[in-house]
Short mmCIF file of C-alpha atoms and ligand atoms in Angstrom, two decimals:
data_model
loop_
_atom_site.label_atom_id
_atom_site.label_comp_id
_atom_site.label_asym_id
_atom_site.label_seq_id
_atom_site.Cartn_x
_atom_site.Cartn_y
_atom_site.Cartn_z
CA MET A 1 19.53 -12.47 -16.34
CA ARG A 2 21.58 -13.74 -13.42
CA ASN A 3 20.19 -15.27 -10.25
CA VAL A 4 20.24 -12.89 -7.30
CA ALA A 5 20.09 -13.63 -3.57
CA VAL A 6 19.46 -11.66 -0.42
CA VAL A 7 22.33 -12.47 1.93
CA GLY A 8 22.32 -9.96 4.78
CA ALA A 9 20.03 -7.48 6.52
CA GLY A 10 19.84 -4.98 9.34
CA VAL A 11 16.79 -3.28 10.81
CA PHE A 12 16.87 -0.16 12.95
CA PRO A 13 14.00 -0.26 15.49
CA PHE A 14 10.83 1.37 14.16
CA GLY A 15 9.28 3.98 16.43
CA ARG A 16 9.66 7.60 17.52
CA HIS A 17 13.22 8.82 17.07
CA HIS A 18 12.83 12.52 17.60
CA ASP A 19 16.50 13.01 18.56
CA LEU A 20 17.99 11.01 15.71
CA LEU A 21 18.91 12.13 12.23
CA TYR A 22 18.20 10.07 9.16
CA VAL A 23 21.90 9.28 8.88
CA GLU A 24 22.07 7.96 12.45
CA MET A 25 19.29 5.45 11.88
CA GLY A 26 20.54 4.48 8.42
CA ARG A 27 24.16 4.07 9.50
CA ASP A 28 23.24 1.47 12.12
CA ALA A 29 21.02 -0.47 9.72
CA VAL A 30 23.77 -0.54 7.08
CA ASN A 31 26.52 -1.54 9.51
CA ASP A 32 24.29 -4.33 10.85
CA ALA A 33 23.60 -5.55 7.31
CA ILE A 34 27.30 -5.56 6.40
CA LYS A 35 28.16 -7.46 9.57
CA ASP A 36 25.29 -9.88 8.95
CA THR A 37 26.52 -10.53 5.41
CA GLY A 38 30.14 -11.08 6.39
CA ILE A 39 31.53 -9.10 3.47
CA ASP A 40 34.10 -6.33 3.46
CA ARG A 41 32.32 -3.02 2.86
CA LYS A 42 34.75 -2.40 -0.02
CA GLU A 43 32.97 -5.12 -1.97
CA ILE A 44 29.69 -3.18 -2.23
CA GLN A 45 29.40 -1.89 -5.79
CA SER A 46 26.14 0.06 -5.82
CA CYS A 47 23.58 1.50 -3.44
CA TYR A 48 19.85 2.20 -3.85
CA VAL A 49 18.04 4.25 -1.23
CA GLY A 50 14.26 4.12 -0.91
CA THR A 51 13.01 7.29 0.78
CA THR A 52 10.40 9.93 0.12
CA GLY A 53 11.64 12.68 2.43
CA GLY A 54 15.30 11.81 2.97
CA VAL A 55 16.96 14.09 0.44
CA GLY A 56 20.68 13.33 0.20
CA VAL A 57 20.63 10.87 3.09
CA GLY A 58 21.92 8.01 0.93
CA HIS A 59 25.17 9.86 0.35
CA GLU A 60 25.40 10.79 4.03
CA ILE A 61 24.91 7.20 5.16
CA VAL A 62 27.37 5.82 2.64
CA ASN A 63 29.92 8.48 3.68
CA GLU A 64 29.54 7.57 7.33
CA THR A 65 29.83 3.85 6.77
CA GLY A 66 33.10 3.94 4.84
CA ILE A 67 31.73 2.90 1.48
CA ILE A 68 33.56 4.97 -1.13
CA GLY A 69 33.05 5.81 -4.77
CA ILE A 70 30.01 3.73 -5.70
CA PRO A 71 26.86 4.93 -7.50
CA ILE A 72 24.18 5.98 -5.00
CA THR A 73 20.63 6.30 -6.30
CA ARG A 74 17.69 7.71 -4.40
CA VAL A 75 14.39 6.06 -5.29
CA GLU A 76 11.15 7.89 -4.49
CA ASN A 77 7.82 6.17 -5.07
CA ALA A 78 5.72 7.03 -2.00
CA CYS A 79 4.86 3.90 0.03
CA VAL A 80 6.54 1.71 -2.59
CA SER A 81 9.92 3.52 -2.34
CA GLY A 82 11.71 0.77 -0.41
CA SER A 83 10.46 -2.09 -2.59
CA ASN A 84 11.21 -0.04 -5.69
CA ALA A 85 14.79 0.57 -4.48
CA PHE A 86 15.17 -3.17 -3.93
CA ARG A 87 13.84 -3.85 -7.41
CA MET A 88 16.39 -1.43 -8.93
CA ALA A 89 19.21 -3.15 -7.03
CA TRP A 90 17.95 -6.55 -8.15
CA MET A 91 17.95 -5.38 -11.80
CA ASP A 92 21.47 -4.01 -11.32
CA VAL A 93 22.83 -7.35 -10.06
CA ALA A 94 20.66 -9.51 -12.33
CA LEU A 95 21.94 -7.63 -15.38
CA GLY A 96 25.53 -8.17 -14.31
CA ILE A 97 26.37 -4.52 -13.76
CA SER A 98 27.11 -4.94 -10.04
CA ASP A 99 27.93 -8.11 -8.14
CA ILE A 100 26.93 -6.80 -4.72
CA SER A 101 24.37 -4.07 -4.07
CA LEU A 102 23.20 -2.38 -0.90
CA VAL A 103 19.54 -1.39 -0.47
CA ILE A 104 18.56 1.12 2.19
CA GLY A 105 15.00 1.99 3.14
CA ILE A 106 14.60 4.93 5.46
CA GLU A 107 12.05 7.52 6.61
CA LYS A 108 11.38 9.91 9.44
CA MET A 109 7.65 10.55 9.64
CA LYS A 110 7.18 11.85 13.17
CA ASP A 111 8.69 15.27 12.84
CA SER A 112 9.96 15.59 9.32
CA SER A 113 8.64 17.27 6.21
CA MET A 114 7.15 13.94 5.19
CA GLY A 115 5.19 13.67 8.41
CA GLU A 116 4.04 17.25 8.02
CA ALA A 117 3.12 16.57 4.45
CA ALA A 118 0.23 14.39 5.51
CA GLY A 119 -1.03 17.30 7.58
CA GLY A 120 -0.29 19.62 4.73
CA THR A 121 2.31 22.35 5.21
CA GLY A 122 4.54 24.46 3.02
CA ARG A 123 5.22 23.78 -0.60
CA PHE A 124 3.87 20.25 -0.41
CA LYS A 125 0.52 21.58 0.73
CA LEU A 126 0.50 23.97 -2.20
CA GLU A 127 1.13 21.12 -4.61
CA MET A 128 -1.52 18.97 -2.96
CA LYS A 129 -4.03 21.80 -3.14
CA ALA A 130 -3.34 22.31 -6.80
CA MET A 131 -3.73 18.61 -7.33
CA ALA A 132 -6.99 18.59 -5.41
CA LYS A 133 -8.33 21.22 -7.78
CA ASN A 134 -7.17 19.18 -10.69
CA ILE A 135 -9.69 17.10 -12.49
CA SER A 136 -8.49 13.70 -11.34
CA MET A 137 -8.86 14.69 -7.70
CA ALA A 138 -12.32 16.09 -8.23
CA SER A 139 -13.61 12.58 -8.31
CA PHE A 140 -11.69 11.05 -5.44
CA GLY A 141 -9.40 13.50 -3.81
CA LEU A 142 -11.18 14.96 -0.82
CA MET A 143 -9.80 12.56 1.73
CA GLY A 144 -6.51 10.90 2.48
CA PRO A 145 -5.79 7.18 2.36
CA PRO A 146 -7.74 6.30 5.57
CA GLY A 147 -10.96 7.71 4.12
CA TYR A 148 -10.45 5.89 0.89
CA PHE A 149 -9.88 2.54 2.58
CA ALA A 150 -12.80 3.24 4.92
CA LEU A 151 -15.03 3.38 1.83
CA ALA A 152 -13.66 0.02 0.73
CA ALA A 153 -14.29 -1.38 4.22
CA HIS A 154 -17.95 -0.27 4.31
CA ARG A 155 -18.50 -1.66 0.83
CA HIS A 156 -16.92 -4.99 1.79
CA MET A 157 -19.26 -5.11 4.78
CA ALA A 158 -22.33 -4.34 2.65
CA GLU A 159 -21.41 -6.79 -0.08
CA PHE A 160 -20.04 -9.75 1.85
CA GLY A 161 -21.38 -9.36 5.38
CA THR A 162 -17.95 -8.58 6.77
CA THR A 163 -18.27 -7.22 10.31
CA LYS A 164 -16.40 -4.52 12.17
CA GLU A 165 -15.18 -7.30 14.47
CA ASP A 166 -13.63 -9.01 11.41
CA LEU A 167 -11.79 -5.80 10.60
CA ALA A 168 -10.62 -5.37 14.19
CA SER A 169 -9.34 -8.95 14.19
CA VAL A 170 -6.72 -7.96 11.63
CA THR A 171 -5.26 -5.53 14.17
CA VAL A 172 -5.54 -8.10 16.97
CA LYS A 173 -3.48 -10.56 14.89
CA SER A 174 -1.03 -7.84 13.94
CA ARG A 175 -0.43 -6.82 17.57
CA THR A 176 -0.14 -10.46 18.65
CA ASN A 177 2.69 -10.94 16.15
CA ALA A 178 4.30 -7.59 16.99
CA ASN A 179 4.27 -8.54 20.66
CA ASN A 180 7.18 -10.75 19.62
CA ASN A 181 8.88 -8.10 17.51
CA PRO A 182 11.04 -5.80 19.66
CA LYS A 183 11.56 -3.57 16.60
CA ALA A 184 7.85 -2.85 16.04
CA GLU A 185 6.48 0.53 17.13
CA TYR A 186 3.38 -0.98 18.80
CA GLN A 187 4.00 -4.27 20.60
CA ASN A 188 1.00 -4.21 22.94
CA ILE A 189 -1.60 -6.98 22.73
CA MET A 190 -5.07 -5.63 21.92
CA THR A 191 -8.54 -7.14 22.08
CA VAL A 192 -11.27 -6.72 19.48
CA ASP A 193 -13.15 -4.40 21.88
CA GLU A 194 -10.09 -2.26 22.48
CA VAL A 195 -9.56 -1.88 18.74
CA LEU A 196 -13.21 -0.97 18.17
CA ASN A 197 -13.29 1.50 21.05
CA ASP A 198 -10.15 3.27 19.89
CA LYS A 199 -10.44 6.80 18.47
CA MET A 200 -12.52 6.90 15.27
CA ILE A 201 -10.53 8.05 12.24
CA ASN A 202 -12.89 7.43 9.30
CA PRO A 203 -15.75 5.02 10.06
CA PRO A 204 -15.48 2.08 10.26
CA LEU A 205 -11.71 2.42 10.75
CA THR A 206 -10.47 3.27 14.22
CA ARG A 207 -6.94 4.51 14.96
CA SER A 208 -5.41 1.09 15.61
CA GLN A 209 -6.75 -0.08 12.25
CA CYS A 210 -4.61 2.56 10.53
CA CYS A 211 -0.83 2.21 10.24
CA PRO A 212 1.02 4.79 12.34
CA LYS A 213 3.44 7.38 10.97
CA THR A 214 6.77 6.08 12.16
CA ASP A 215 10.53 6.64 12.01
CA GLY A 216 12.65 3.72 10.88
CA ALA A 217 15.34 2.29 8.65
CA ALA A 218 16.30 -1.06 7.20
CA ALA A 219 19.04 -2.32 4.91
CA VAL A 220 19.59 -5.47 2.89
CA ILE A 221 22.54 -6.66 0.83
CA ILE A 222 22.00 -8.69 -2.32
CA MET A 223 24.51 -10.42 -4.58
CA SER A 224 25.04 -12.59 -7.63
CA GLU A 225 24.67 -16.38 -7.41
CA LYS A 226 28.41 -16.95 -7.41
CA LEU A 227 29.07 -14.60 -4.50
CA ALA A 228 25.92 -15.59 -2.60
CA LYS A 229 27.14 -19.18 -2.56
CA LYS A 230 30.56 -18.01 -1.40
CA TYR A 231 29.25 -15.88 1.47
CA SER A 232 26.16 -17.75 2.66
CA ASP A 233 24.87 -21.21 3.39
CA THR A 234 21.36 -19.79 3.62
CA PRO A 235 20.86 -17.30 0.78
CA VAL A 236 17.31 -16.25 -0.04
CA TRP A 237 16.75 -16.17 -3.81
CA VAL A 238 14.76 -13.53 -5.60
CA LYS A 239 12.42 -15.58 -7.77
CA GLY A 240 10.01 -12.93 -8.98
CA SER A 241 9.74 -9.15 -9.16
CA ALA A 242 6.95 -7.04 -10.62
CA MET A 243 5.66 -3.50 -10.40
CA THR A 244 2.57 -2.05 -12.08
CA SER A 245 0.39 1.04 -11.70
CA SER A 246 -3.06 2.33 -12.53
CA ILE A 247 -4.32 5.85 -13.04
CA ILE A 248 -7.79 5.37 -11.67
CA MET A 249 -8.98 4.44 -8.21
CA ASP A 250 -10.44 1.11 -9.17
CA LEU A 251 -10.50 -0.32 -5.66
CA LEU A 252 -14.18 0.46 -5.10
CA SER A 253 -15.57 -0.85 -8.36
CA ASN A 254 -15.06 -4.51 -7.60
CA LEU A 255 -13.16 -4.28 -4.28
CA SER A 256 -9.95 -5.14 -6.09
CA ALA A 257 -6.95 -2.97 -6.88
CA MET A 258 -5.96 -3.93 -10.43
CA PRO A 259 -2.22 -3.21 -9.92
CA ASN A 260 -2.16 -5.69 -7.02
CA ILE A 261 -3.71 -8.39 -9.19
CA LYS A 262 -1.40 -7.61 -12.10
CA SER A 263 1.82 -7.35 -10.06
CA SER A 264 1.13 -10.52 -8.09
CA ARG A 265 0.33 -12.59 -11.20
CA MET A 266 3.42 -11.26 -13.02
CA ALA A 267 5.61 -12.11 -10.01
CA TYR A 268 3.96 -15.55 -9.66
CA ASP A 269 4.59 -16.28 -13.35
CA MET A 270 8.21 -15.23 -13.12
CA ALA A 271 8.70 -17.39 -10.01
CA LYS A 272 6.70 -20.22 -11.61
CA VAL A 273 4.35 -20.43 -8.63
CA GLU A 274 0.62 -20.08 -8.07
CA ALA A 275 -1.32 -18.52 -5.22
CA LYS A 276 -2.08 -21.92 -3.69
CA ASP A 277 1.64 -22.75 -3.49
CA PHE A 278 1.93 -20.40 -0.53
CA TYR A 279 -0.38 -22.59 1.58
CA LYS A 280 1.50 -24.90 3.96
CA ASN A 281 4.65 -23.85 2.15
CA GLY A 282 5.19 -20.11 2.52
CA PHE A 283 4.46 -16.87 4.35
CA VAL A 284 3.90 -13.31 3.21
CA GLU A 285 4.45 -9.70 4.25
CA VAL A 286 1.78 -7.55 2.59
CA HIS A 287 0.95 -3.85 2.73
CA ASP A 288 -1.56 -3.80 5.60
CA CYS A 289 -1.79 0.00 5.68
CA PHE A 290 -5.31 -0.46 7.13
CA SER A 291 -7.16 -3.44 8.58
CA ILE A 292 -9.31 -3.77 5.45
CA SER A 293 -6.17 -3.68 3.27
CA GLU A 294 -4.92 -7.06 4.48
CA ILE A 295 -8.35 -8.59 3.81
CA LEU A 296 -8.48 -7.14 0.29
CA HIS A 297 -4.93 -8.28 -0.47
CA SER A 298 -5.57 -11.84 0.71
CA GLU A 299 -8.38 -11.93 -1.87
CA ASP A 300 -6.58 -10.08 -4.69
CA PHE A 301 -3.48 -12.25 -4.34
CA GLY A 302 -5.61 -15.37 -4.71
CA TRP A 303 -5.27 -16.81 -1.21
CA ALA A 304 -8.97 -16.37 -0.45
CA LYS A 305 -12.02 -16.17 -2.71
CA LYS A 306 -13.48 -12.69 -3.18
CA GLY A 307 -15.31 -11.81 0.04
CA GLU A 308 -13.66 -14.59 2.04
CA GLY A 309 -10.66 -12.68 3.34
CA PRO A 310 -12.29 -12.51 6.81
CA LYS A 311 -12.96 -16.26 6.66
CA ILE A 312 -9.29 -17.26 6.34
CA LEU A 313 -8.45 -14.72 9.03
CA ASN A 314 -11.07 -16.06 11.46
CA GLU A 315 -10.07 -19.67 10.74
CA GLY A 316 -6.55 -18.83 11.89
CA ILE A 317 -5.01 -19.60 8.51
CA THR A 318 -3.18 -16.27 8.43
CA GLN A 319 -1.86 -16.51 11.99
CA LYS A 320 1.87 -16.88 12.50
CA ASP A 321 1.48 -20.67 12.91
CA GLY A 322 -1.37 -21.07 10.39
CA ASP A 323 -1.27 -22.57 6.90
CA LEU A 324 -0.40 -19.21 5.38
CA PRO A 325 1.06 -16.72 7.86
CA ILE A 326 0.38 -13.11 6.82
CA ASN A 327 2.60 -10.42 8.32
CA PRO A 328 4.39 -12.40 11.05
CA SER A 329 6.38 -9.22 11.79
CA GLY A 330 3.23 -7.34 12.78
CA GLY A 331 3.10 -5.61 9.41
CA LEU A 332 2.56 -1.91 8.85
CA LEU A 333 -0.25 -1.77 11.41
CA SER A 334 2.11 -2.54 14.30
CA CYS A 335 5.66 -2.05 13.01
CA GLY A 336 4.57 1.33 11.70
CA HIS A 337 5.02 2.63 8.20
CA PRO A 338 8.08 4.78 7.57
CA LEU A 339 7.35 4.97 3.84
CA GLY A 340 10.76 4.22 2.35
CA ALA A 341 11.75 1.76 5.07
CA THR A 342 8.71 -0.53 4.92
CA GLY A 343 9.50 -2.48 1.74
CA VAL A 344 13.08 -3.13 2.85
CA ARG A 345 12.00 -4.15 6.36
CA GLN A 346 9.65 -6.73 4.81
CA ILE A 347 12.54 -8.26 2.84
CA ALA A 348 14.73 -8.33 5.95
CA GLU A 349 11.89 -10.20 7.68
CA VAL A 350 11.83 -12.76 4.85
CA LEU A 351 15.58 -13.32 5.12
CA PHE A 352 15.50 -13.66 8.93
CA GLN A 353 12.51 -15.99 8.85
CA MET A 354 13.88 -18.22 6.09
CA ARG A 355 17.21 -18.76 7.78
CA LYS A 356 15.60 -19.07 11.25
CA ASP A 357 17.62 -16.17 12.62
CA LYS A 358 17.60 -15.31 16.31
CA GLU A 359 16.21 -11.90 15.27
CA VAL A 360 12.82 -13.57 14.72
CA ALA A 361 13.17 -16.39 17.26
CA LYS A 362 9.97 -15.45 19.11
CA ARG A 363 7.89 -15.04 15.97
CA GLN A 364 9.37 -17.80 13.83
CA VAL A 365 6.90 -19.22 11.30
CA PRO A 366 6.79 -23.04 11.10
CA ASP A 367 9.53 -24.94 9.21
CA GLY A 368 7.06 -26.11 6.60
CA ASN A 369 6.26 -22.51 5.67
CA LEU A 370 9.81 -21.42 4.98
CA ASN A 371 10.09 -22.49 1.33
CA LEU A 372 8.33 -19.59 -0.32
CA ALA A 373 7.75 -15.96 0.65
CA LEU A 374 6.23 -12.83 -0.84
CA THR A 375 6.55 -9.13 -0.06
CA HIS A 376 4.17 -6.42 -1.24
CA THR A 377 3.83 -2.68 -0.98
CA MET A 378 1.33 -0.36 -2.63
CA GLY A 379 1.24 3.40 -2.78
CA GLN A 380 0.35 6.59 -4.60
CA PRO A 381 -3.31 6.44 -3.58
CA MET A 382 -5.39 9.27 -5.03
CA LEU A 383 -3.32 9.00 -8.22
CA GLY A 384 -4.40 5.45 -8.91
CA PHE A 385 -2.08 2.90 -7.32
CA THR A 386 1.38 1.51 -7.72
CA SER A 387 1.94 -2.05 -6.54
CA CYS A 388 5.27 -3.81 -6.13
CA VAL A 389 5.56 -7.55 -5.43
CA HIS A 390 8.58 -9.80 -4.86
CA VAL A 391 8.65 -13.58 -4.50
CA PHE A 392 11.47 -15.33 -2.65
CA SER A 393 12.58 -18.92 -2.12
CA ARG A 394 15.23 -20.79 -0.15
CA ASN A 395 15.71 -22.96 -3.23
CA LEU A 396 17.29 -21.74 -6.42
CA MET B 1 -4.69 18.71 -22.13
CA LYS B 2 -7.53 21.02 -21.22
CA ARG B 3 -9.64 20.70 -18.15
CA HIS B 4 -13.21 19.77 -18.85
CA PRO B 5 -16.06 20.90 -16.57
CA LEU B 6 -17.27 18.34 -14.03
CA PHE B 7 -20.94 18.92 -14.79
CA VAL B 8 -22.90 19.68 -17.93
CA GLU B 9 -26.67 20.27 -17.66
CA GLY B 10 -26.70 18.82 -14.14
CA LYS B 11 -25.12 15.57 -15.27
CA LEU B 12 -21.60 14.18 -14.91
CA ASN B 13 -19.46 15.21 -17.85
CA ALA B 14 -17.90 11.84 -18.64
CA GLY B 15 -15.99 10.83 -21.75
CA LYS B 16 -16.62 7.90 -24.05
CA CYS B 17 -13.91 6.29 -26.12
CA ASN B 18 -14.94 6.08 -29.76
CA ASP B 19 -12.59 3.16 -30.30
CA CYS B 20 -13.36 0.81 -27.40
CA GLU B 21 -16.52 2.40 -25.91
CA TYR B 22 -14.96 2.70 -22.44
CA ILE B 23 -16.66 5.40 -20.39
CA ARG B 24 -14.72 7.37 -17.85
CA PHE B 25 -15.36 10.16 -15.36
CA PRO B 26 -13.86 12.69 -15.01
CA ARG B 27 -13.56 13.27 -18.75
CA MET B 28 -10.00 13.29 -20.02
CA ASP B 29 -8.65 13.57 -23.55
CA TYR B 30 -7.46 9.97 -23.67
CA CYS B 31 -8.96 6.55 -22.98
CA ASN B 32 -7.90 4.86 -19.77
CA LYS B 33 -8.46 1.45 -21.29
CA CYS B 34 -7.01 1.51 -24.83
CA GLN B 35 -5.05 4.83 -24.75
CA SER B 36 -6.97 6.17 -27.73
CA MET B 37 -7.20 9.97 -28.06
CA ASN B 38 -10.56 9.70 -29.81
CA ILE B 39 -12.98 10.70 -27.03
CA SER B 40 -16.48 12.18 -27.11
CA ASP B 41 -18.55 13.86 -24.42
CA TYR B 42 -20.90 11.46 -22.66
CA LEU B 43 -23.26 12.66 -19.94
CA VAL B 44 -24.09 10.41 -16.97
CA GLY B 45 -26.65 10.69 -14.16
CA PRO B 46 -28.13 12.44 -12.32
CA LYS B 47 -29.60 9.39 -10.54
CA GLY B 48 -27.29 6.88 -8.91
CA LYS B 49 -26.92 4.43 -6.05
CA LEU B 50 -24.80 4.78 -2.90
CA MET B 51 -22.07 2.14 -2.91
CA SER B 52 -20.24 3.17 0.26
CA TYR B 53 -19.63 6.08 2.60
CA THR B 54 -17.52 7.22 5.49
CA ILE B 55 -17.30 10.35 7.62
CA SER B 56 -14.44 12.83 7.45
CA PHE B 57 -13.62 14.73 10.63
CA SER B 58 -11.09 17.05 9.05
CA LYS B 59 -11.33 19.95 6.64
CA PRO B 60 -10.98 19.00 2.97
CA MET B 61 -8.10 20.55 1.05
CA VAL B 62 -10.50 22.24 -1.33
CA GLY B 63 -14.19 22.97 -1.52
CA GLY B 64 -14.67 24.56 1.91
CA ILE B 65 -16.94 21.88 3.37
CA LYS B 66 -17.25 22.03 7.15
CA PRO B 67 -16.32 18.83 9.01
CA PRO B 68 -17.66 16.39 9.97
CA TYR B 69 -19.04 15.56 6.55
CA PRO B 70 -19.96 12.27 4.86
CA TYR B 71 -17.97 11.18 1.87
CA ALA B 72 -19.13 8.55 -0.57
CA VAL B 73 -18.80 6.57 -3.72
CA ALA B 74 -21.89 6.28 -5.90
CA ARG B 75 -22.63 4.13 -8.92
CA PHE B 76 -24.22 5.51 -12.10
CA ASP B 77 -25.53 3.37 -14.93
CA THR B 78 -24.12 4.11 -18.37
CA GLU B 79 -25.13 1.77 -21.19
CA ASN B 80 -25.17 -1.94 -22.07
CA GLY B 81 -25.39 -2.86 -18.39
CA ASN B 82 -22.20 -0.95 -17.54
CA HIS B 83 -21.68 1.68 -14.87
CA ILE B 84 -19.14 4.09 -13.45
CA ASP B 85 -18.27 4.66 -9.78
CA VAL B 86 -17.84 8.26 -8.69
CA PHE B 87 -16.48 9.76 -5.47
CA GLY B 88 -18.04 12.78 -3.85
CA ALA B 89 -19.30 14.48 -0.71
CA ILE B 90 -22.86 13.83 0.54
CA LEU B 91 -24.91 16.84 1.55
CA SER B 92 -26.52 15.73 4.82
CA GLN B 93 -27.05 16.81 8.41
CA GLU B 94 -25.62 15.12 11.51
CA PRO B 95 -26.17 12.43 12.67
CA PHE B 96 -26.36 11.41 8.97
CA GLU B 97 -29.08 8.86 9.60
CA ASP B 98 -30.43 9.12 6.07
CA ILE B 99 -27.22 7.67 4.65
CA LYS B 100 -27.56 3.98 3.85
CA ILE B 101 -25.60 1.89 1.39
CA ASN B 102 -27.52 0.82 -1.75
CA ARG B 103 -30.01 3.73 -1.42
CA ASP B 104 -30.64 6.20 -4.24
CA VAL B 105 -28.57 9.35 -4.58
CA ILE B 106 -28.84 12.31 -6.91
CA LEU B 107 -26.12 14.62 -8.17
CA VAL B 108 -25.78 18.21 -6.97
CA SER B 109 -23.96 20.40 -9.50
CA ASP B 110 -20.82 22.17 -8.30
CA LYS B 111 -17.80 23.72 -9.97
CA LEU B 112 -15.06 22.13 -7.90
CA LEU B 113 -16.44 18.99 -6.28
CA VAL B 114 -18.79 16.15 -6.97
CA LYS B 115 -21.66 16.29 -4.47
CA PHE B 116 -24.61 13.99 -3.87
CA LYS B 117 -27.92 14.22 -2.05
CA MET B 118 -29.69 11.15 -0.68
CA GLY B 119 -32.94 10.36 -2.54
CA SER B 120 -34.02 10.42 -6.15
CA ASP B 121 -35.29 13.97 -6.64
ZN1 ZN C 1 -10.66 3.13 -25.51
#
């Protein structure tokens, strides 16, 4: 397999874009990524589009950005769609089929079929209802993702003495970082009390401990080693990629999601790194769909002992200037979570951080933490989980 | 694959793998651990322990339970010190003060959903 690098990125601001079409958000992200890369658009040889609801939007975006004749592949994998699209593009370039590939992540959640889907309308509702009557759902399907993670949160509290203030502190950190991210949906600073007094969704999780449904788009351009060295002095190398799934909801049994453990260890092995190598050396963007999620991930990925996720949070280790910054962008909790866009936005954040781009000037992680990075999304709750992990480095 | 009933004789209708002994609920025709198709019926419960709960404020997609209602995961012992964790609704009245983690629960048979009651009888 060939070495592959991320060379350019563009992020369309996450938020409410009622008046914009998918193609209008995606077009800007793609044009920004092309400009950022410094290539001629004619050089792009393939395109992968991570989206759950954006049917046909890949072709529309490519049409409107003057990229002609290349294979365009839509990748749907719920919350993992963007990361999965990136992984397909990485395989494409690593295998030597394309030299330059464009990855788009895009979603409209506010007023699209995808947004409605969560509330349950139309055909999707019919499918969900059928699924709920199906045997697998009979054991865990009554509630959506917030309820499921609320159960994990209460169990973590009972087992390890985690407090609701610990949980709220995840949101406080997230908003503090997002306060320096003009492309996050929620940039307002919040206190622990404000988080706890927010509207209750599923106890113990209040609204600001749940990622919002958001509109957004992001694009990255990746290329072979030879071209990356030609076009960039600061390429970010893909060192590890892994994706696994489970068919049972194992998160409650030992407060670990097996696919997260498996994917992270596979990606670590491929990148020849260990969990501890991220300390004082790297930063990560993980799937903080809920406050408890970030705590569970910090344990499952091996950065904290089981039950000690709140400890590394409270010690400031996971702050933007701590030993291991987690979600310097503000993560899903504050950026919002347009399903297909999230995984690609995370990778754009890695590129911008590693090359100390002005895009992240106000939320730049320390120099010493720019050697190693990890991105992670997980999805398909209620059908088990899928987990996708990538490891990046500035050094080949 | 056929759908197996959730409950048999007031107990959870789980499946046990004859090859690796893994026990799984709901019962399916294959093993989630070793992918064997050699599965036997294995009944679990009715007494378990509440592992966690939350409250849902919206109507469930199926089952016709009126919100707000508590939703839970409960642990049931199987054999050789093993257990399975099962999700279900708790039958309780607001303000749900009887619901405490680690307390006993007992199964309530239902066609469509797993339901628990706090207590051991
Ligand atoms: Zn087996």
